[in-house]
Coordinates of C-alpha atoms in Angstrom, one line a residue:
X184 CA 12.8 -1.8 36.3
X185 CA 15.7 -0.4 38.5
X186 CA 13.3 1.8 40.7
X187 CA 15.6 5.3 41.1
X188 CA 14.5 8.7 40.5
X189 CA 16.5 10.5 37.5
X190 CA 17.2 14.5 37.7
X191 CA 15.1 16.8 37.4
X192 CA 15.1 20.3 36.0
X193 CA 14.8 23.3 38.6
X194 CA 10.8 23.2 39.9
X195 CA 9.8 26.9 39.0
X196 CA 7.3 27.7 36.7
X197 CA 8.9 28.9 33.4
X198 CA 7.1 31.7 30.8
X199 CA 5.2 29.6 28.1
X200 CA 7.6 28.7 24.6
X201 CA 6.2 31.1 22.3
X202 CA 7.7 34.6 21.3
X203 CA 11.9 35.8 21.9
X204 CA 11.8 37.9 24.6
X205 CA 12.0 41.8 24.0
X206 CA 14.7 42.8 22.9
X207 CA 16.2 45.8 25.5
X208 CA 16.7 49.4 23.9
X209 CA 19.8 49.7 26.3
X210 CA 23.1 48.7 25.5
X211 CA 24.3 45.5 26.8
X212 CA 26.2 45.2 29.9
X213 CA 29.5 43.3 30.9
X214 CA 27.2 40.6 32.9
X215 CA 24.5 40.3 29.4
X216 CA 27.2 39.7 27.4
X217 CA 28.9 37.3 29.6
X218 CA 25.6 35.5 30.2
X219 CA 25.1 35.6 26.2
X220 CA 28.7 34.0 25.7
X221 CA 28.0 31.6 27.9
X222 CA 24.8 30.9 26.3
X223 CA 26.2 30.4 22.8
X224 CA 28.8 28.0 24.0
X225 CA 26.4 26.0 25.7
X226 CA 24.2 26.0 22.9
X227 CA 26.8 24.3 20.6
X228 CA 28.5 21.9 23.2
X229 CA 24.2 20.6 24.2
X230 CA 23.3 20.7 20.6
X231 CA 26.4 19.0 19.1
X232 CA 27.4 16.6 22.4
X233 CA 23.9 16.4 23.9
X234 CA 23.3 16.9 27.6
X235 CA 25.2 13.8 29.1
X236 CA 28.0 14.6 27.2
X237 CA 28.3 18.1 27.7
X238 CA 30.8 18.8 30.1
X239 CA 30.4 22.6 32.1
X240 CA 34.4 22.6 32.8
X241 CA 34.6 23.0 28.6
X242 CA 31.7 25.2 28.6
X243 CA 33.0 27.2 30.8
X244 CA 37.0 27.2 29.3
X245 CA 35.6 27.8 25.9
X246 CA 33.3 30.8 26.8
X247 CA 36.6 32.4 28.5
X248 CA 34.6 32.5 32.2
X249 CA 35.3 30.8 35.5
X250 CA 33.1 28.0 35.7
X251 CA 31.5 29.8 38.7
X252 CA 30.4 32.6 36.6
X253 CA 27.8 30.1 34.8
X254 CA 26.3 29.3 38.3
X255 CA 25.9 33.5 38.5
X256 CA 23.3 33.2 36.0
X257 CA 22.8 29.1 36.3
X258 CA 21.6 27.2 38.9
X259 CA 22.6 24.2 37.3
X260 CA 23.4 22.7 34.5
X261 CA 19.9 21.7 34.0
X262 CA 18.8 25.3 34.1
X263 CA 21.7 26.0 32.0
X264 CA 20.2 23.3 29.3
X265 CA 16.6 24.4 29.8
X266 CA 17.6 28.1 29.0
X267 CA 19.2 27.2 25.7
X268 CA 17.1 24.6 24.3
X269 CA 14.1 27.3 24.9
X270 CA 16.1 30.3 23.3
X271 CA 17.6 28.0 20.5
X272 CA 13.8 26.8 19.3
X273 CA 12.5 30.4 19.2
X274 CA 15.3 31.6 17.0
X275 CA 15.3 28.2 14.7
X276 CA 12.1 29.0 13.6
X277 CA 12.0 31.5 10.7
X278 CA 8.7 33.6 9.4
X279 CA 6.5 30.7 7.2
X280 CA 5.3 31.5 3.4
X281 CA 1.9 33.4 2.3
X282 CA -1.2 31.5 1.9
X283 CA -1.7 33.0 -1.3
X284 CA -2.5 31.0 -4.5
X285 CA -4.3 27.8 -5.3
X286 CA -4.8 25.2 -2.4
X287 CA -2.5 22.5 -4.0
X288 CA 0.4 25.7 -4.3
X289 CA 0.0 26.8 -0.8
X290 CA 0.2 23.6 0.9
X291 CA 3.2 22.6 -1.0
X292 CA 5.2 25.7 0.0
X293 CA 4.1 25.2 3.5
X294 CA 5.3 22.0 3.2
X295 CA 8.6 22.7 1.7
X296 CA 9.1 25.2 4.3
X297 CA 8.3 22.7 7.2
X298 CA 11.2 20.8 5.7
X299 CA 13.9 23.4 4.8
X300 CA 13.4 24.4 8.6
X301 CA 13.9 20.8 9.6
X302 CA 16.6 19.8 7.4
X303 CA 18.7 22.3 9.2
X304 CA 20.8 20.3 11.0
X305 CA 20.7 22.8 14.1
X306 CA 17.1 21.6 14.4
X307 CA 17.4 18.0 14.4
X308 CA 19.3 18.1 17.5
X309 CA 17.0 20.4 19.1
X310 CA 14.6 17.8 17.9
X311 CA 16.6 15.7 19.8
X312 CA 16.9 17.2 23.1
X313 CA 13.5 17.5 23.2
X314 CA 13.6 14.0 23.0
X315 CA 16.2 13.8 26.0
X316 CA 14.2 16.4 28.1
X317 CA 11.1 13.8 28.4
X318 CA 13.3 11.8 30.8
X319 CA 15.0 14.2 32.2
X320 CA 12.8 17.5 31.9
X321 CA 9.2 16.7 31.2
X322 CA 7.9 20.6 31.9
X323 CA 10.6 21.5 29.1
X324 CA 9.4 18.3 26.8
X325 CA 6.0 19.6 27.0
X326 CA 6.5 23.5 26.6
X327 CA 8.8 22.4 23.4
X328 CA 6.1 20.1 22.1
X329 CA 3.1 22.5 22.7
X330 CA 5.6 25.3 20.8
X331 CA 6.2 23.1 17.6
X332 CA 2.2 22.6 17.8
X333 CA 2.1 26.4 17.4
X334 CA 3.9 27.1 14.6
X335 CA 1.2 25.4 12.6
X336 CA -1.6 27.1 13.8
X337 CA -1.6 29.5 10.7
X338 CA -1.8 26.5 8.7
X339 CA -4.3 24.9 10.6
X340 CA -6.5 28.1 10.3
X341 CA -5.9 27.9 6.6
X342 CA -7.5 24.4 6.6
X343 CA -10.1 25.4 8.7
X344 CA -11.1 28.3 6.3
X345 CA -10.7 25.7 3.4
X346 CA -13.7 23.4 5.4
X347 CA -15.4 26.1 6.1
X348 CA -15.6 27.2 2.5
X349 CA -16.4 23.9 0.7
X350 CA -12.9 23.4 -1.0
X351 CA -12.1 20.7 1.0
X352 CA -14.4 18.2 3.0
X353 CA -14.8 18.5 6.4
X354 CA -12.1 17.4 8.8
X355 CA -12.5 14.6 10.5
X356 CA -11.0 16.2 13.6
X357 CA -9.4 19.0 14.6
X358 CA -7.8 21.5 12.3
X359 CA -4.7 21.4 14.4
X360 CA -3.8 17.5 13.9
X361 CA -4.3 17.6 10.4
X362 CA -1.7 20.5 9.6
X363 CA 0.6 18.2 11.9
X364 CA -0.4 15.4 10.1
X365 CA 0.8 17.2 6.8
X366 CA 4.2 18.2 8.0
X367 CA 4.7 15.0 9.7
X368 CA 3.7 13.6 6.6
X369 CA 6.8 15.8 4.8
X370 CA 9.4 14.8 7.3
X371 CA 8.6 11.0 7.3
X372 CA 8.0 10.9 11.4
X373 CA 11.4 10.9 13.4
X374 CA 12.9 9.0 10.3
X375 CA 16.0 11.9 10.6
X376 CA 15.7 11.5 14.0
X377 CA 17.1 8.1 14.1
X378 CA 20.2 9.0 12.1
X379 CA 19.0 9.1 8.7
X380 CA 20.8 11.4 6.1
X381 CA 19.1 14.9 5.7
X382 CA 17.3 15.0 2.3
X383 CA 18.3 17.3 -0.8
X384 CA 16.7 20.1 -2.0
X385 CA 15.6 17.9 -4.9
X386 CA 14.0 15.4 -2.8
X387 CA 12.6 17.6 0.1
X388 CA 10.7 19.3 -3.2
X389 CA 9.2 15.5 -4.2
X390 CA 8.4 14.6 -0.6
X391 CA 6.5 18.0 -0.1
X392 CA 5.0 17.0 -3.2
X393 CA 3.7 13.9 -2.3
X394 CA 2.6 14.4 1.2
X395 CA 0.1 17.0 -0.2
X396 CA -0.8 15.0 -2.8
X397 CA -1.5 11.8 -0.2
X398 CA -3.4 14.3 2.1
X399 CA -5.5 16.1 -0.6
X400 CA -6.4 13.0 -2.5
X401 CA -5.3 9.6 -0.7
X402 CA -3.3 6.7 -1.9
X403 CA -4.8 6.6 -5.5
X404 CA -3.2 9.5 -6.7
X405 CA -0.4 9.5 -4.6
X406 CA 0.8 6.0 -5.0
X407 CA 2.4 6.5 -8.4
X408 CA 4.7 9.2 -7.5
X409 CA 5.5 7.9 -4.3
X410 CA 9.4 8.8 -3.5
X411 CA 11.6 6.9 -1.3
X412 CA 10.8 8.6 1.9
X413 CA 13.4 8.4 4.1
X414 CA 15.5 6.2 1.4
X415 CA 17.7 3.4 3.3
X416 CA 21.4 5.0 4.7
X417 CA 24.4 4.4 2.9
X418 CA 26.4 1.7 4.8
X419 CA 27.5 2.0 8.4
X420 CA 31.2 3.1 9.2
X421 CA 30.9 2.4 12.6
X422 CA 33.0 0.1 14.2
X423 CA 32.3 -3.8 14.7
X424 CA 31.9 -4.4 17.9
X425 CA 34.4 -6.5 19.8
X426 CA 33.0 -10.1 20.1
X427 CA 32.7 -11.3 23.6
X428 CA 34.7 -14.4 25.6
X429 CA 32.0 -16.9 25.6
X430 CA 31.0 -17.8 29.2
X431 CA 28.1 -20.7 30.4
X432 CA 25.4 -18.6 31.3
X433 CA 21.5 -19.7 32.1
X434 CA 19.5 -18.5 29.5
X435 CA 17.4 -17.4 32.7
X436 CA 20.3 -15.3 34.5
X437 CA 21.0 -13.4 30.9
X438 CA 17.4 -12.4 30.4
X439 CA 17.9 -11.1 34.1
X440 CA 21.2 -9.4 33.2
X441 CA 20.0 -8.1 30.0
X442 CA 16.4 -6.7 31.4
X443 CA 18.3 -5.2 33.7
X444 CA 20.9 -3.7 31.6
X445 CA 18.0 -1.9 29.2
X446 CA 16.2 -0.9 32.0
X447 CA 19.4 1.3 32.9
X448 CA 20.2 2.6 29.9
X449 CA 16.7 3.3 29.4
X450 CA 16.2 5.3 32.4
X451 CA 19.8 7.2 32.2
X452 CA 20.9 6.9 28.7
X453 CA 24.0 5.4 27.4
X454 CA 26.5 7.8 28.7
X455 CA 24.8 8.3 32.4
X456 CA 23.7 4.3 32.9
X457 CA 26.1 2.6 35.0
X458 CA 27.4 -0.9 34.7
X459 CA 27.9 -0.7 38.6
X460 CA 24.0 -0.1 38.7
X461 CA 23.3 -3.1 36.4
X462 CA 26.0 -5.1 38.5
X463 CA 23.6 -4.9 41.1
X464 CA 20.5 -4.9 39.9
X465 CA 21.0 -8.0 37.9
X466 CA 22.9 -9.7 40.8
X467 CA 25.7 -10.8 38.2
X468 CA 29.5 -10.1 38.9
X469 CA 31.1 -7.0 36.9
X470 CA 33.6 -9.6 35.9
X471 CA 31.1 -12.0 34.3
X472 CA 29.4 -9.0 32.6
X473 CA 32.8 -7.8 30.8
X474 CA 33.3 -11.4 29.7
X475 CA 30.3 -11.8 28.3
X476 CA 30.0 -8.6 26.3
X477 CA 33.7 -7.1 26.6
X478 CA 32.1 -3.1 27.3
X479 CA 30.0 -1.0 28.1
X480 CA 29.0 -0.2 24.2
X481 CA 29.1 -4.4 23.8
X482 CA 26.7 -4.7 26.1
X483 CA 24.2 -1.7 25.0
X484 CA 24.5 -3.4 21.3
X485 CA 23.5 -6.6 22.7
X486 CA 20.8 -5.7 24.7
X487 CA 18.9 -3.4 22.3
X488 CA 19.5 -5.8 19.5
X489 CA 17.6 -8.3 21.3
X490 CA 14.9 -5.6 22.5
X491 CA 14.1 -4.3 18.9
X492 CA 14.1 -8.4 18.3
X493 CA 11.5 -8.9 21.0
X494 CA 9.3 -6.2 20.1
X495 CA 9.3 -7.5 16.5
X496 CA 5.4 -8.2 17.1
X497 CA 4.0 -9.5 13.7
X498 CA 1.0 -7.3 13.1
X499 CA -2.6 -9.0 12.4
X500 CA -4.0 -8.2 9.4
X501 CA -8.1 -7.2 9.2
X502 CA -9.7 -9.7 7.4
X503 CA -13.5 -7.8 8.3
X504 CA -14.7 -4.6 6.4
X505 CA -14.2 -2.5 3.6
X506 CA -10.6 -1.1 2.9
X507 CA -10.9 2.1 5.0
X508 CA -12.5 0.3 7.8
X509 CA -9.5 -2.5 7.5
X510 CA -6.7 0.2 7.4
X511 CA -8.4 1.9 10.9
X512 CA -7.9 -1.8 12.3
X513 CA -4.4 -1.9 11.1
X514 CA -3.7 1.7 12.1
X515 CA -4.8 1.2 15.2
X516 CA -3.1 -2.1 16.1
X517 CA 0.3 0.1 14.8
X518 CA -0.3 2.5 17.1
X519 CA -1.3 0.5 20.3
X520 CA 2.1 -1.4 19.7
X521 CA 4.2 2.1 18.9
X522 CA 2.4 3.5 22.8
X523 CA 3.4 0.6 25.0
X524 CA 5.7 1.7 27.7
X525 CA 8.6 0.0 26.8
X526 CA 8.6 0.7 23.2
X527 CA 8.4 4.6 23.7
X528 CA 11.3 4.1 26.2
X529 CA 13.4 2.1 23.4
X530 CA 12.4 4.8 20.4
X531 CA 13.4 7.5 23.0
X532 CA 16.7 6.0 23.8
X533 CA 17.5 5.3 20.4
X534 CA 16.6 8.7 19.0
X535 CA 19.0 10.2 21.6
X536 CA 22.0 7.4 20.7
X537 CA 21.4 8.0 17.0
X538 CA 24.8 9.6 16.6
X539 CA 26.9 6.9 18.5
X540 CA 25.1 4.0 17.3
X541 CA 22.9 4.3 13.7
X542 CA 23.2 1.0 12.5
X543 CA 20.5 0.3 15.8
X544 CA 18.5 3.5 15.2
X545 CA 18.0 3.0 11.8
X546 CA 17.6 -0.3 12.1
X547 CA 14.9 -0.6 14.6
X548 CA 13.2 2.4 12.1
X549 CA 13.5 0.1 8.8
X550 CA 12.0 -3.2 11.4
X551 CA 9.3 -1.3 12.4
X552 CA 7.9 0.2 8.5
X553 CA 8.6 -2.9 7.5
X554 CA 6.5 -5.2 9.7
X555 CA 3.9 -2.4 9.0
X556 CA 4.1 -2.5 5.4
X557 CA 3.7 -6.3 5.2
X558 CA 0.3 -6.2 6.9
X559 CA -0.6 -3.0 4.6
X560 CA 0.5 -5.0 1.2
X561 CA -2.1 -8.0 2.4
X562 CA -4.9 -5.2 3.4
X563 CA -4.3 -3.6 -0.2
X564 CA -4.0 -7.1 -2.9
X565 CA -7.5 -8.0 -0.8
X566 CA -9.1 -5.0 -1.7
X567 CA -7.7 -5.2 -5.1
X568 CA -5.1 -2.9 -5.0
X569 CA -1.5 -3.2 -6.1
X570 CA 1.2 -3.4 -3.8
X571 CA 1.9 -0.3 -2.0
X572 CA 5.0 2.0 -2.6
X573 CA 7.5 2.3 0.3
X574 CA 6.9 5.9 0.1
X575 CA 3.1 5.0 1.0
X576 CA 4.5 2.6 3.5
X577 CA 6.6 5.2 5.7
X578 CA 3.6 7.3 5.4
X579 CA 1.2 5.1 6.9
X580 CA 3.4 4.5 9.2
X581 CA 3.9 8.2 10.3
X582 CA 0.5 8.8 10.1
X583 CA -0.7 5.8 12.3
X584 CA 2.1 6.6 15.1
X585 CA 1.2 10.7 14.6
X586 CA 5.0 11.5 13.8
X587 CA 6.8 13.1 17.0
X588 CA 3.7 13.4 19.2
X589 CA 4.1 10.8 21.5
X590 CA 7.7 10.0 21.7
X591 CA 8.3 14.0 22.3
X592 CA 5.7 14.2 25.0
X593 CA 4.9 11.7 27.9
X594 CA 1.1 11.5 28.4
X595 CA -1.2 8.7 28.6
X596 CA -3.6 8.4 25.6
X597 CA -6.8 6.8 26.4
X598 CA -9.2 4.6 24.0
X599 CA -11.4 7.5 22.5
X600 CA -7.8 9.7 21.3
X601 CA -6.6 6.5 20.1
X602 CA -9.7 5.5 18.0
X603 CA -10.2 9.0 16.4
X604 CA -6.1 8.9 15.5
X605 CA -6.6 5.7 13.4
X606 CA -9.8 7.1 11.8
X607 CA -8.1 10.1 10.5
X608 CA -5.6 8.2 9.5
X609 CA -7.5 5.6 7.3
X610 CA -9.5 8.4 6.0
X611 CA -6.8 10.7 4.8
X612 CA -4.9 7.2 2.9
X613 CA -8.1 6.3 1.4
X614 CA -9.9 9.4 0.8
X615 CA -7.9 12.5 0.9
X616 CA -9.4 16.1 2.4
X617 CA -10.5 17.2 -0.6
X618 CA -13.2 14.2 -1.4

């Protein structure tokens, strides 16, 4: 790994991520309204460029201001991005639906709402520099993380009340991760993350559907009505890439070069890394590295290709146990592989590249359900069940990986948070909450 500390964002404590701040009584002045210009520029260039590619000159030239007036208000342009990704989540995040009605009702519409709010464009690439601010900001990454934890508190109540009550059975954990598990559930994981298309009304409705269905009632009565989560993307219009002059190399030197290549882009991102960086760390000429991979986008193609290729571990399939006890031993082995290091790292970089380069993101999404859902189809035909749906397939996935919670947060998980996440996650395919 090239050993090099990244940037940080500014040191100073910043208020928790949970209300918009008061709104003043008095009216604006000149500096609020230059500060809130400069604000809504930022926001669109960050959201729509993300932050290596947002440029403060343009910031600056399209919120009519010198570009000293952003460092008035700015220390930086990672205060700058901290500020905006904070006040963009807050006002992304609209009032949720009543908890009136019958239990199946309510959860669907809190559901549905989970993914009209998420299927907003606008959101995804918060969503996405959230992902970008583990690297780079990890106070932000955790503050936007503990925020999107928050908003389903009311729901998480609701199911507590539920337990409490008899109407479901008791959760096998806490209230909190299984109203996360249920929007996870709804928005397939970071499947939009990694460049899929945004669903339609029409099929946000069915996947709401299903994912309360799966988490009342388990895979039984789901299974039948199982849609395409996260359906395959139409094909890729990107550009071939160029193919390289072949040169003799040593299979040794180009597992050098190419280590050292992903650890780059993997610590700075596509746009930041530095072939210059690489150069040196990999002890190969510039020269040799253009003729082998032409550029700078050849090279990041190759390198990940062979990564997602490499971490293509087959998964071993239980062979002990009854069918819930087999799917915690598959869930867990999913999960284990989905923490290491590395693989974080790669989903990271890849959810922040999903514009420039989907045919890798979505890729490396459609590798990974499907090495999961070969090892789930064996579990299932031994326990006498048909083949599973690959609606059921992405879910098991999402639920055995917990969705966003560990690729949007850096934080070691130890053996007893590990075991319970692949119990509840057996127990809701199998079983359902309201067994």
């Amino acid at each position: 790994m090239i050993s090099r500390a990244a940037p940080r964002a500014p040191s100073d404590e910043r208020a928790p991520l949970m209300s918009a701040p008061a709104q003043s009584a008095s009216p604006p002045s000149t500096a609020d309204q230059r500060r809130a210009r400069i604000m809504a520029v930022a926001t669109a260039h960050f959201l729509k460029s993300g932050f290596e590619r947002a440029n403060l000159d343009r910031v600056a030239a399209d919120a009519r201001v010198g570009k000293q007036a952003i460092y008035e208000f700015f220390r930086n342009k990672y205060d700058l991005f901290d500020a905006v990704v904070r006040a963009a989540m807050i006002a992304a995040t609209p009032p949720a639906p009543s908890f009136a009605g019958e239990i199946e009702t309510v959860l669907e519409n809190q559901a549905l709402y989970a993914s009209t709010v998420y299927a907003d464009p606008h959101v995804i690439e918060l969503l996405r520099a959230n992902i970008v601010a583990v690297r780079r900001f990890p106070e932000l990454a955790t503050a936007l993380h503990e925020f999107r934890r928050q908003q389903v508190m009311a729901l998480a109540d609701y199911l507590s009340g539920l337990a409490a009550a008899g109407r479901i059975g008791p959760l096998p954990g806490p209230p909190l991760d299984h109203a996360t598990r249920l929007v996870n559930l709804t928005l397939a994981g970071t499947c939009y993350l990694l460049g899929r298309p945004l669903p339609e009304d029409a099929e946000r409705m069915a996947q709401a559907r299903f994912a309360v269905n799966l988490f009342l009632k388990g895979i039984g009565a789901a299974d039948a009505g199982s849609p395409d989560i996260c359906r395959p993307a139409p094909p890729c219009t990107a550009p071939a890439a160029e193919k390289p002059v072949q040169r003799r190399m040593s299979g040794e030197r180009y597992d050098v070069l190419c280590d050292a290549a992903l650890d780059e882009f993997m610590a700075a991102g596509f746009e930041n890394a530095s072939v210059e960086r690489i150069h040196w760390a990999a002890k190969v000429s510039r020269t040799t590295i253009y003729r082998q991979f032409c550029s700078k986008e050849g090279l990041f193609r190759r390198v990940v290709e062979r990564e997602i290729a490499r971490q293509a571990i087959r998964l071993p399939v239980p062979e002990e146990g009854d069918l819930e006890a087999r799917l915690v031993a598959l869930a867990r082995s999913m999960l284990d592989l989905h923490l290491v290091p590395r693989a974080l790292k790669l989903h990271r970089l890849l959810i922040e590249e999903a514009l420039v380069f989907p045919e890798l993101a979505q890729g490396y999404y459609d590798a990974r359900v499907a090495r999961l859902g070969s090892a789930l189809a064996q579990v299932m035909a031994a326990a006498g069940h048909s083949r599973p749906s690959p609606g059921v397939v992405a879910a098991f996935h999402t639920l055995a990986t917990f969705g966003m919670r560990y690729v949007a947060a850096d934080r070691p998980v130890g053996e007893e948070e590990r075991a319970e996440n692949a119990r509840q996650c057996a127990r809701i395919l199998t079983r359902g909450l309201r067994a």
